[in-house]
mmCIF file of C-alpha atoms in Angstrom:
data_model
loop_
_atom_site.group_PDB
_atom_site.id
_atom_site.type_symbol
_atom_site.label_atom_id
_atom_site.label_comp_id
_atom_site.label_asym_id
_atom_site.label_seq_id
_atom_site.Cartn_x
_atom_site.Cartn_y
_atom_site.Cartn_z
ATOM 1 C CA MET A 1 66.662 64.200 63.813
ATOM 2 C CA ALA A 2 65.778 60.596 62.999
ATOM 3 C CA ASN A 3 65.028 59.209 59.552
ATOM 4 C CA ASN A 4 61.920 57.207 58.536
ATOM 5 C CA TRP A 5 63.178 54.220 60.537
ATOM 6 C CA ASN A 6 63.877 56.228 63.733
ATOM 7 C CA ILE A 7 67.619 55.746 63.329
ATOM 8 C CA SER A 8 69.341 58.807 64.760
ATOM 9 C CA SER A 9 71.491 60.898 62.433
ATOM 10 C CA SER A 10 74.645 60.064 64.376
ATOM 11 C CA LEU A 11 73.954 56.307 64.324
ATOM 12 C CA GLU A 12 73.044 56.432 60.621
ATOM 13 C CA LYS A 13 76.346 58.180 59.857
ATOM 14 C CA GLU A 14 78.283 55.619 61.929
ATOM 15 C CA ILE A 15 76.612 52.652 60.182
ATOM 16 C CA ARG A 16 77.121 54.134 56.701
ATOM 17 C CA GLU A 17 80.822 54.669 57.478
ATOM 18 C CA ARG A 18 81.131 51.114 58.831
ATOM 19 C CA ASP A 19 79.131 49.161 56.248
ATOM 20 C CA LYS A 20 80.517 49.547 52.729
ATOM 21 C CA PHE A 21 79.547 45.992 51.725
ATOM 22 C CA CYS A 22 76.346 43.942 52.136
ATOM 23 C CA VAL A 23 76.335 42.069 55.453
ATOM 24 C CA TYR A 24 74.890 38.987 53.713
ATOM 25 C CA CYS A 25 76.571 38.622 50.302
ATOM 26 C CA GLY A 26 79.575 40.954 50.522
ATOM 27 C CA THR A 27 78.606 43.017 47.459
ATOM 28 C CA GLU A 28 80.010 46.542 47.480
ATOM 29 C CA PHE A 29 77.253 49.162 47.578
ATOM 30 C CA THR A 30 76.555 51.454 44.636
ATOM 31 C CA SER A 31 74.251 54.423 44.283
ATOM 32 C CA THR A 32 70.675 53.777 43.158
ATOM 33 C CA LYS A 33 71.585 55.526 39.892
ATOM 34 C CA VAL A 34 74.057 52.725 39.144
ATOM 35 C CA SER A 35 71.857 49.813 40.283
ATOM 36 C CA LYS A 36 68.976 49.431 42.699
ATOM 37 C CA LYS A 37 70.065 45.804 43.244
ATOM 38 C CA THR A 38 73.338 46.861 44.837
ATOM 39 C CA ALA A 39 72.174 50.012 46.618
ATOM 40 C CA ALA A 40 72.284 49.963 50.421
ATOM 41 C CA SER A 41 69.129 49.165 52.388
ATOM 42 C CA TRP A 42 68.569 49.109 56.159
ATOM 43 C CA GLU A 43 68.363 45.785 57.952
ATOM 44 C CA HIS A 44 67.538 44.880 61.535
ATOM 45 C CA ILE A 45 69.604 41.814 62.429
ATOM 46 C CA ILE A 46 67.084 40.878 65.125
ATOM 47 C CA ASN A 47 63.797 41.578 63.369
ATOM 48 C CA ASP A 48 62.490 44.107 65.863
ATOM 49 C CA ALA A 49 62.249 47.727 64.727
ATOM 50 C CA LYS A 50 62.382 48.845 68.370
ATOM 51 C CA ILE A 51 65.981 47.632 68.746
ATOM 52 C CA ILE A 52 67.938 50.517 67.245
ATOM 53 C CA THR A 53 71.548 49.868 68.186
ATOM 54 C CA ARG A 54 74.789 49.692 66.195
ATOM 55 C CA GLU A 55 74.826 45.942 66.848
ATOM 56 C CA ASN A 56 71.326 45.422 65.439
ATOM 57 C CA ILE A 57 71.356 47.805 62.458
ATOM 58 C CA ALA A 58 73.278 47.008 59.281
ATOM 59 C CA LEU A 59 73.197 47.739 55.569
ATOM 60 C CA CYS A 60 72.407 45.090 52.990
ATOM 61 C CA CYS A 61 71.637 45.029 49.272
#
């Protein structure tokens, strides 16, 4: 089952295990309860929502 961004469950799990820090600023992610500014958000490296690969999907704050 895919999420709202059509990222498969297995790929989402892989990315969340890989990315513990923002790909841009290096900030460690927190839960939204701690701070929405440092909570993880999905990012397409190449800005094309159709490219859903581990190389093009990352987490940022």
